[in-house]
Coordinates of C-alpha atoms and ligand atoms in Angstrom, one line a residue:
M1 CA -311.9 33.9 -147.2
G2 CA -308.6 34.0 -145.3
I3 CA -307.4 31.1 -143.3
F4 CA -305.3 33.1 -140.8
S5 CA -307.5 36.2 -140.6
K6 CA -311.1 36.9 -140.6
D7 CA -312.0 38.9 -143.7
I8 CA -315.5 40.0 -142.8
R9 CA -315.3 42.4 -139.9
T10 CA -318.0 45.0 -140.5
M11 CA -321.5 45.1 -141.9
D12 CA -320.1 46.8 -144.9
D13 CA -317.7 43.8 -145.4
L14 CA -320.7 41.4 -145.0
F15 CA -322.7 43.5 -147.6
V16 CA -319.9 43.3 -150.1
H17 CA -319.4 39.6 -149.5
T18 CA -323.1 39.0 -150.2
L19 CA -323.1 41.2 -153.2
R20 CA -320.2 39.1 -154.6
D21 CA -322.1 35.9 -153.7
V22 CA -325.2 36.9 -155.7
Y23 CA -323.0 38.2 -158.6
Y24 CA -321.5 34.7 -158.8
A25 CA -325.0 33.2 -158.6
E26 CA -326.5 35.4 -161.4
N27 CA -323.6 34.5 -163.7
R28 CA -324.1 30.8 -163.0
I29 CA -327.9 31.2 -163.7
V30 CA -327.2 32.9 -167.1
K31 CA -325.2 29.8 -168.0
A32 CA -327.9 27.3 -166.8
L33 CA -330.9 29.0 -168.4
P34 CA -330.2 28.2 -172.1
E35 CA -330.4 24.4 -171.3
M36 CA -333.7 25.0 -169.4
I37 CA -335.1 26.9 -172.3
E38 CA -334.1 24.1 -174.6
K39 CA -335.7 21.4 -172.4
A40 CA -339.0 23.2 -171.6
G41 CA -341.8 21.6 -173.7
D42 CA -344.6 24.0 -172.7
P43 CA -344.4 27.1 -175.0
Q44 CA -345.5 29.4 -172.2
L45 CA -342.7 28.0 -169.9
K46 CA -340.1 28.3 -172.7
R47 CA -341.1 32.0 -173.2
A48 CA -340.9 32.7 -169.5
F49 CA -337.4 31.2 -169.3
K50 CA -336.3 33.2 -172.3
A51 CA -337.7 36.4 -170.8
H52 CA -336.0 35.7 -167.5
L53 CA -332.6 35.0 -169.3
G54 CA -332.9 38.6 -170.6
E55 CA -333.8 39.9 -167.1
T56 CA -330.9 37.9 -165.6
E57 CA -328.5 39.7 -167.9
T58 CA -329.9 43.0 -166.7
H59 CA -329.5 41.7 -163.0
I60 CA -325.8 41.2 -163.7
A61 CA -325.5 44.7 -165.2
R62 CA -327.3 46.2 -162.1
L63 CA -324.9 44.4 -159.8
Q64 CA -322.0 45.8 -161.7
Q65 CA -323.6 49.2 -161.3
V66 CA -323.9 48.7 -157.5
F67 CA -320.2 47.6 -157.3
R68 CA -319.2 50.8 -159.0
M69 CA -321.5 52.9 -156.8
H70 CA -319.9 51.4 -153.8
G71 CA -316.4 52.0 -155.1
L72 CA -315.6 48.3 -155.6
E73 CA -314.1 46.2 -158.3
V74 CA -316.6 43.9 -160.0
R75 CA -316.1 40.3 -158.9
G76 CA -317.9 37.3 -157.5
V77 CA -317.1 34.8 -154.8
D78 CA -317.9 31.1 -155.0
C79 CA -321.5 30.4 -154.0
P80 CA -321.8 26.7 -153.2
A81 CA -325.5 27.1 -152.6
I82 CA -326.4 28.0 -156.2
D83 CA -323.9 25.4 -157.5
G84 CA -325.8 22.9 -155.4
I85 CA -329.3 24.0 -156.6
I86 CA -328.1 23.8 -160.3
E87 CA -326.3 20.4 -159.8
E88 CA -329.4 19.0 -158.2
T89 CA -331.5 20.3 -161.1
D90 CA -329.2 18.6 -163.6
D91 CA -329.5 15.3 -161.7
V92 CA -333.3 15.4 -161.4
V93 CA -334.0 16.6 -164.9
G94 CA -331.6 14.0 -166.3
E95 CA -333.8 11.3 -164.7
V96 CA -337.1 12.5 -166.1
D97 CA -338.4 11.0 -169.3
D98 CA -341.9 12.3 -169.8
P99 CA -341.9 15.8 -171.3
T100 CA -344.9 17.0 -169.2
V101 CA -343.2 15.7 -166.0
L102 CA -340.0 17.4 -167.2
D103 CA -341.8 20.7 -167.3
A104 CA -343.0 20.3 -163.7
A105 CA -339.5 19.5 -162.6
L106 CA -338.1 22.5 -164.5
I107 CA -340.5 24.8 -162.8
A108 CA -339.7 23.4 -159.4
A109 CA -335.9 23.9 -160.1
A110 CA -336.4 27.4 -161.4
Q111 CA -338.4 28.3 -158.3
A112 CA -335.6 27.0 -156.0
V113 CA -333.3 29.4 -157.9
E114 CA -335.7 32.3 -157.6
H115 CA -336.2 31.8 -153.9
Y116 CA -332.4 31.8 -153.4
E117 CA -332.2 35.1 -155.3
I118 CA -335.1 36.5 -153.4
T119 CA -333.5 35.8 -150.0
R120 CA -330.2 37.3 -151.1
Y121 CA -331.6 40.5 -152.6
G122 CA -334.0 40.9 -149.6
T123 CA -331.0 40.8 -147.2
L124 CA -328.8 43.1 -149.4
I125 CA -331.6 45.7 -149.6
A126 CA -332.1 45.7 -145.8
W127 CA -328.3 46.0 -145.2
A128 CA -327.8 48.7 -147.9
R129 CA -330.5 50.8 -146.2
Q130 CA -328.9 50.2 -142.8
L131 CA -325.6 51.3 -144.3
G132 CA -327.2 54.5 -145.6
R133 CA -327.0 53.3 -149.2
T134 CA -330.6 53.8 -150.2
D135 CA -329.2 54.5 -153.8
C136 CA -327.8 50.9 -153.9
A137 CA -331.0 49.6 -152.2
S138 CA -333.2 51.0 -154.9
V139 CA -331.2 49.5 -157.7
L140 CA -331.3 46.1 -156.0
Q141 CA -335.1 46.5 -155.3
T142 CA -335.8 46.7 -159.1
T143 CA -334.1 43.3 -159.5
L144 CA -335.9 41.8 -156.4
D145 CA -339.3 42.9 -157.9
E146 CA -338.4 41.0 -161.1
E147 CA -337.4 37.9 -159.2
K148 CA -340.7 37.9 -157.2
A149 CA -342.7 38.4 -160.4
T150 CA -340.9 35.5 -162.0
D151 CA -341.6 33.3 -159.0
L152 CA -345.3 34.2 -159.1
A153 CA -345.5 33.6 -162.9
L154 CA -343.9 30.1 -162.4
T155 CA -346.4 29.3 -159.7
A156 CA -349.3 30.4 -162.0
M157 CA -348.0 28.1 -164.8
A158 CA -347.5 25.1 -162.5
E159 CA -350.9 25.4 -160.8
G160 CA -352.7 26.6 -164.0
S161 CA -351.7 23.8 -166.3
V162 CA -348.3 22.2 -166.1
N163 CA -348.8 20.1 -163.0
Q164 CA -352.2 18.9 -164.3
K165 CA -350.7 17.8 -167.6
A166 CA -347.9 16.0 -165.8
R167 CA -350.3 14.2 -163.6
A168 CA -351.5 12.2 -166.6
A169 CA -348.1 10.8 -167.4
R170 CA -347.6 7.0 -166.8
Ligands
FE2_201 FE1 -331.6 37.3 -161.0
FE2_202 FE1 -334.1 35.0 -161.2

């Protein structure tokens, strides 16, 4: 962001800025997930995190594709929002001792990440359509569908068993 000039003038500039924001976020998530996989005690949760790590690598590749489709160099911009969500996760997770409570905390943190991604991709898709880039919108939609499916799977795990097991912790 320039100090002396305003770098975002048009909707296209705003679209590109947000694309770079989510590109940074996806790269940050790829670095955070291995520790979450390691810490997860519930085997189903561990598998879900592993599967989403693979999907997240694909999300990065799809964003690179959208950058190229839009004639842009591939690069991110700092996203303090995702940094904050991940920092808070590290803080909370570091304070939890019981492994079942830890799983509940990990799901909550992962859902905060998913919701951040869902809001960003939802916006990007709406703007891409508005800018006449339905081709970019459809690539981004595939990722949004995977983020939403992950969020639903996490809810099912939390409500299905993880929260109940954690409730027994003393
Ligand atoms: Fe993602
Ligand atoms: Fe995600």
